[in-house]
XYZ file of C-alpha atoms in Angstrom:
371
model
C 17.344 -49.705 38.522
C 13.631 -50.144 38.546
C 12.888 -47.217 40.854
C 15.024 -45.455 38.283
C 13.111 -46.685 35.564
C 9.755 -46.042 37.057
C 10.797 -42.580 37.901
C 11.568 -41.615 34.303
C 8.198 -43.085 33.145
C 6.134 -40.827 36.050
C 8.376 -37.737 35.189
C 7.620 -38.402 31.330
C 3.833 -39.005 32.059
C 3.763 -35.982 34.107
C 5.458 -33.644 31.642
C 2.607 -35.258 28.770
C 0.071 -33.992 31.290
C 1.288 -30.334 31.713
C 2.094 -29.911 28.013
C -1.658 -31.081 27.371
C -2.752 -29.228 29.913
C -1.150 -25.698 28.586
C -2.758 -23.063 26.869
C -0.237 -23.259 24.170
C -0.675 -26.520 23.147
C -4.595 -26.533 22.904
C -4.331 -23.340 20.747
C -1.971 -25.497 18.614
C -4.494 -28.561 18.453
C -7.426 -25.827 17.777
C -6.092 -24.412 14.788
C -5.070 -27.958 13.392
C -8.527 -28.935 13.630
C -9.696 -25.877 12.181
C -7.650 -26.296 9.308
C -8.702 -30.067 9.346
C -4.859 -30.949 9.086
C -1.976 -32.907 11.177
C 1.216 -31.448 12.382
C 3.567 -30.691 9.830
C 6.121 -28.087 10.488
C 7.543 -28.419 6.924
C 6.000 -27.129 4.091
C 5.330 -29.616 1.040
C 7.894 -28.857 -1.698
C 4.840 -28.534 -4.062
C 3.480 -26.127 -2.005
C 6.561 -24.092 -1.812
C 6.958 -23.968 -5.553
C 3.236 -23.094 -5.888
C 3.705 -19.995 -3.469
C 7.176 -18.771 -5.470
C 5.181 -19.085 -8.672
C 2.642 -16.670 -7.139
C 4.919 -14.223 -5.062
C 4.741 -10.754 -6.503
C 7.194 -7.909 -6.280
C 5.612 -6.231 -3.883
C 8.489 -3.291 -3.314
C 7.566 -2.254 -7.169
C 3.720 -2.115 -6.501
C 4.131 -0.126 -3.372
C 6.932 2.304 -5.349
C 4.205 2.647 -8.293
C 1.281 3.302 -6.352
C 2.519 5.526 -3.668
C 1.855 9.453 -4.677
C 5.070 11.862 -4.670
C 4.637 14.534 -2.113
C 3.651 17.652 -3.893
C 3.413 21.080 -2.624
C 0.872 21.641 -5.171
C -1.618 19.066 -3.627
C -4.042 20.057 -0.883
C -5.483 18.421 1.903
C -7.575 15.385 1.344
C -6.273 14.368 -1.944
C -3.191 11.971 -0.230
C -6.694 10.079 0.767
C -9.316 10.966 2.962
C -10.109 7.180 5.092
C -13.247 6.486 7.358
C -13.157 3.455 9.862
C -16.848 2.208 10.711
C -16.357 0.808 14.279
C -15.820 1.004 17.622
C -18.328 0.044 20.534
C -18.425 -0.231 24.324
C -16.130 -3.085 24.572
C -13.709 -2.305 21.673
C -12.015 0.946 21.128
C -8.641 -0.272 20.457
C -9.263 -1.838 17.092
C -10.796 1.489 15.241
C -8.343 3.649 16.503
C -5.413 1.109 15.154
C -7.311 0.733 11.796
C -7.523 4.753 11.609
C -4.088 5.913 12.764
C -2.410 3.378 10.564
C -3.957 4.960 7.407
C -2.323 8.315 8.885
C 0.960 6.988 9.494
C 0.760 5.444 5.676
C 0.366 8.624 4.614
C -3.501 9.561 4.201
C -4.358 13.091 5.142
C -7.487 12.254 6.902
C -8.627 9.613 9.106
C -11.813 9.219 10.464
C -13.676 6.977 13.112
C -17.823 6.339 13.078
C -18.617 4.656 16.560
C -20.905 4.470 19.083
C -21.020 7.052 21.859
C -19.876 4.890 24.388
C -16.802 4.640 22.258
C -16.106 7.979 21.314
C -14.524 9.932 24.439
C -11.730 6.812 24.406
C -10.924 6.757 20.900
C -10.796 10.494 20.897
C -8.451 10.404 23.946
C -5.891 7.974 21.777
C -5.022 11.032 19.656
C -6.057 14.156 18.526
C -5.103 13.369 14.918
C -8.578 11.225 14.247
C -11.562 12.621 13.543
C -14.448 10.917 15.529
C -17.852 10.791 14.810
C -20.332 9.378 18.007
C -23.449 8.259 15.466
C -23.681 4.524 15.905
C -26.216 2.999 18.633
C -26.427 -0.240 20.134
C -29.668 -2.331 20.883
C -29.658 -1.430 24.741
C -30.104 2.477 24.314
C -32.867 2.440 21.294
C -36.615 1.537 21.797
C -38.370 -0.928 19.876
C -40.359 1.892 18.608
C -37.690 4.062 17.544
C -35.207 1.556 15.671
C -36.476 2.495 12.415
C -35.943 6.439 12.956
C -32.734 5.777 14.770
C -31.657 3.846 11.950
C -32.273 6.362 9.347
C -30.648 9.065 11.317
C -27.717 6.957 11.580
C -27.300 6.192 8.156
C -27.758 9.706 7.049
C -24.963 10.937 9.503
C -22.680 8.622 7.742
C -23.993 9.581 4.453
C -23.715 13.340 4.197
C -19.737 12.605 4.703
C -19.614 9.692 1.958
C -18.970 11.489 -1.041
C -15.353 12.743 0.777
C -14.145 9.230 1.472
C -11.600 7.414 -0.742
C -12.297 4.153 1.313
C -14.278 2.760 3.842
C -12.833 0.484 6.584
C -15.668 -1.627 8.169
C -15.661 -3.926 11.005
C -12.817 -3.159 13.373
C -14.136 -3.343 16.811
C -17.853 -3.034 15.414
C -19.196 -5.769 17.878
C -22.354 -7.956 17.243
C -24.933 -6.113 18.020
C -27.937 -6.652 15.967
C -29.279 -3.258 15.731
C -25.680 -1.738 15.137
C -24.835 -4.463 12.484
C -28.530 -3.513 10.795
C -27.210 -0.006 10.576
C -23.769 -0.854 9.157
C -25.729 -3.129 6.661
C -27.397 -0.136 5.456
C -23.965 2.034 5.473
C -22.530 -0.561 3.045
C -25.327 -0.319 0.221
C -24.973 3.552 0.444
C -21.176 2.831 0.064
C -21.811 0.489 -2.916
C -23.953 2.833 -4.373
C -21.675 5.744 -4.173
C -18.983 3.490 -5.317
C -16.504 4.370 -2.508
C -14.021 0.970 -1.891
C -14.675 -1.132 1.154
C -12.452 -2.755 3.204
C -14.297 -5.290 5.566
C -12.471 -6.867 8.541
C -13.372 -8.215 12.079
C -16.850 -8.370 13.286
C -17.702 -6.788 9.421
C -16.283 -10.086 8.089
C -19.263 -11.692 10.820
C -21.410 -9.586 9.477
C -20.985 -10.186 5.773
C -20.378 -13.824 6.314
C -23.941 -14.125 7.393
C -25.212 -11.926 4.597
C -22.935 -12.674 1.402
C -25.335 -10.390 -0.759
C -23.827 -7.122 0.933
C -20.880 -7.237 -1.131
C -21.683 -9.768 -3.828
C -20.699 -8.458 -7.264
C -18.752 -5.333 -5.663
C -15.509 -5.320 -7.305
C -14.444 -2.495 -4.744
C -14.929 -4.683 -1.953
C -11.865 -6.683 -0.153
C -12.254 -9.069 2.996
C -9.338 -9.609 4.942
C -10.181 -12.769 7.151
C -7.689 -14.555 9.471
C -7.406 -18.650 9.844
C -11.200 -18.854 11.585
C -12.846 -16.209 9.375
C -11.787 -17.923 6.381
C -12.886 -21.110 7.639
C -16.198 -19.869 7.906
C -16.576 -17.879 4.749
C -15.618 -20.980 2.940
C -18.257 -23.060 4.557
C -20.589 -20.154 3.796
C -20.209 -19.592 0.396
C -18.612 -22.799 -1.174
C -20.192 -25.469 1.352
C -16.943 -27.454 2.295
C -13.899 -27.114 4.299
C -10.830 -25.123 3.761
C -8.425 -26.877 1.237
C -4.599 -26.261 2.337
C -3.439 -28.572 -0.269
C -4.678 -26.527 -3.125
C -5.387 -23.166 -1.529
C -4.729 -20.736 -4.302
C -7.366 -22.699 -6.248
C -9.774 -22.538 -3.563
C -9.343 -18.686 -3.027
C -9.994 -18.049 -6.759
C -13.083 -20.103 -6.669
C -14.521 -18.320 -3.411
C -13.491 -14.794 -4.606
C -15.525 -15.854 -8.029
C -18.590 -17.320 -5.955
C -18.899 -13.867 -4.240
C -18.638 -12.088 -7.495
C -15.250 -10.953 -7.846
C -14.630 -9.577 -4.563
C -10.869 -9.225 -3.625
C -9.808 -11.175 -0.643
C -6.769 -11.335 1.010
C -6.218 -14.521 3.186
C -3.865 -13.977 5.955
C -1.651 -16.627 6.879
C 2.308 -17.554 6.577
C 2.028 -16.663 3.314
C -0.760 -13.774 2.724
C -2.757 -14.966 -0.337
C -4.808 -12.516 -2.692
C -7.481 -13.337 -5.317
C -9.844 -11.189 -7.120
C -11.547 -14.053 -8.768
C -9.154 -13.702 -12.036
C -5.752 -13.979 -10.551
C -4.113 -15.024 -7.437
C -0.962 -13.156 -5.831
C 1.022 -14.351 -2.694
C 3.187 -12.104 -0.073
C 5.635 -14.114 1.829
C 7.943 -11.288 3.133
C 8.939 -12.286 6.443
C 7.176 -10.508 9.296
C 7.318 -11.253 12.886
C 6.917 -14.196 15.300
C 5.136 -12.144 17.683
C 1.307 -12.408 17.145
C 0.260 -9.699 19.243
C -3.339 -8.655 18.657
C -4.305 -5.449 16.280
C -2.020 -6.430 13.481
C -5.107 -7.384 11.306
C -6.545 -3.399 12.143
C -3.230 -2.485 10.915
C -3.745 -4.203 7.717
C -6.870 -3.044 7.136
C -6.073 0.671 7.345
C -2.696 0.173 5.602
C -4.989 -1.565 2.597
C -7.390 1.120 2.495
C -5.065 3.891 2.149
C -2.771 2.092 -1.038
C -6.126 0.598 -2.543
C -7.273 4.263 -2.957
C -3.881 5.454 -3.840
C -3.767 2.521 -6.356
C -7.239 3.741 -7.879
C -5.963 7.233 -8.239
C -3.322 6.444 -10.151
C -5.127 3.824 -12.248
C -7.609 5.982 -13.268
C -4.990 9.321 -13.655
C -4.424 9.614 -17.699
C -0.176 9.541 -16.734
C -0.920 6.284 -14.638
C 2.851 4.796 -14.643
C 1.752 1.315 -12.995
C 3.058 -1.430 -15.271
C 2.383 -4.073 -13.047
C 0.505 -6.883 -14.840
C -2.236 -6.512 -12.329
C -4.396 -3.329 -12.808
C -7.174 -3.871 -10.061
C -6.714 -1.252 -7.259
C -7.931 -3.980 -4.714
C -5.374 -6.260 -5.407
C -2.852 -3.723 -5.580
C -3.668 -2.322 -2.216
C -3.649 -5.882 -0.827
C -0.415 -6.510 -2.136
C 0.928 -2.970 -0.778
C -0.839 -3.254 2.939
C 0.395 -6.680 3.153
C 4.075 -6.428 2.364
C 4.424 -2.814 4.521
C 2.837 -4.621 8.021
C 5.214 -7.390 7.440
C 8.004 -5.132 7.091
C 6.797 -2.902 10.146
C 6.357 -6.015 12.392
C 9.893 -7.384 11.290
C 11.600 -3.644 12.010
C 9.374 -3.703 15.616
C 10.123 -7.456 16.210
C 14.081 -6.494 15.903
C 13.714 -3.717 18.241
C 11.113 -5.052 21.340
C 11.582 -8.924 20.527
C 8.625 -10.531 22.925
C 7.532 -7.180 24.117
C 6.156 -5.999 20.772
C 3.043 -4.911 20.340
C 0.658 -3.071 17.703
C 1.649 0.159 18.826
C 5.556 -0.371 18.265
C 4.546 -2.005 14.898
C 2.499 1.385 14.193
C 5.547 3.337 14.409
C 7.506 1.321 12.421
C 4.756 1.767 9.385
C 6.629 4.963 8.218
C 10.023 3.900 8.273
C 9.075 0.988 6.553
C 7.643 2.749 3.421
C 10.360 5.308 3.453
C 13.006 2.492 2.894
C 10.924 1.388 0.067
C 9.530 4.804 -1.486
C 11.703 7.596 0.178
C 9.719 10.730 0.307
C 12.131 13.386 -1.066
């Protein structure tokens, strides 16, 4: 009897050791520490009530801002999007963002990347217009940095007026010279009044230099849990407060001067400093890398469509919020979640980012039929 009990104790101890050493367990503990919380799988009823009160009718937003397919329109009028990103290490992220923009319905999608990344990204799809103009420190001598930086910015600048939105950050990397060039590109986009969606390493850049977007109402930040934690610590000099997440997000957006922030999570929270909206449509339990890139490309297109409709004299948007950045975030969040759900229905555990991208068109068609 004693031997059996000892065996069970040893077995339980072994299981505990295996669990504690597993990557999944370590990631769970890391995330819990990041948000400063404890293990609690059941949302508090007050939190659920708050989210329900903030939940927006995302499908009505999508239907309102998605333009009809009109044979009298010409190429580019349904959206001309540019992704600033792509370096030696990261070529998938800019492709995912740019191709998602096309799958949503943009007419043209550009990628401005480094020379090393360009052939790889071009090989993924002939649909993208790829500009190999960005440079990294390793290929630039100290004495040439100023002239090459000016050349890089000028190459992007000559296209700027054609774009309806920039997506800055997917696959950008953190090379100092490259980030300096992109900082200048952001400043030029602001001067041209071009909307900017900032994701990935673009958020690393902006978190360390908030003035790049501070006070720019056409800027959208799309942080994940760790990016949001760094942003809150930098701007609000505090820790993330999940107990009163909407109010903290509102304060953060106000503190940065009215930019729109899409805080990614179990429910996506969106704020421009005046209002907070939530998108809680069920997506997918599969968390493959690249979904944030789909989101940034999707938000860029919907933002540009919302802006066109709001600026048009015959705008039919009856939604209480008329900020195109907020509307773009609502629509982008919802369409990604629907596409992820549809892809998971078919692929289950094998779902990858490409599967979700292929479901974007059907997800939009189900909400807003083309015919």
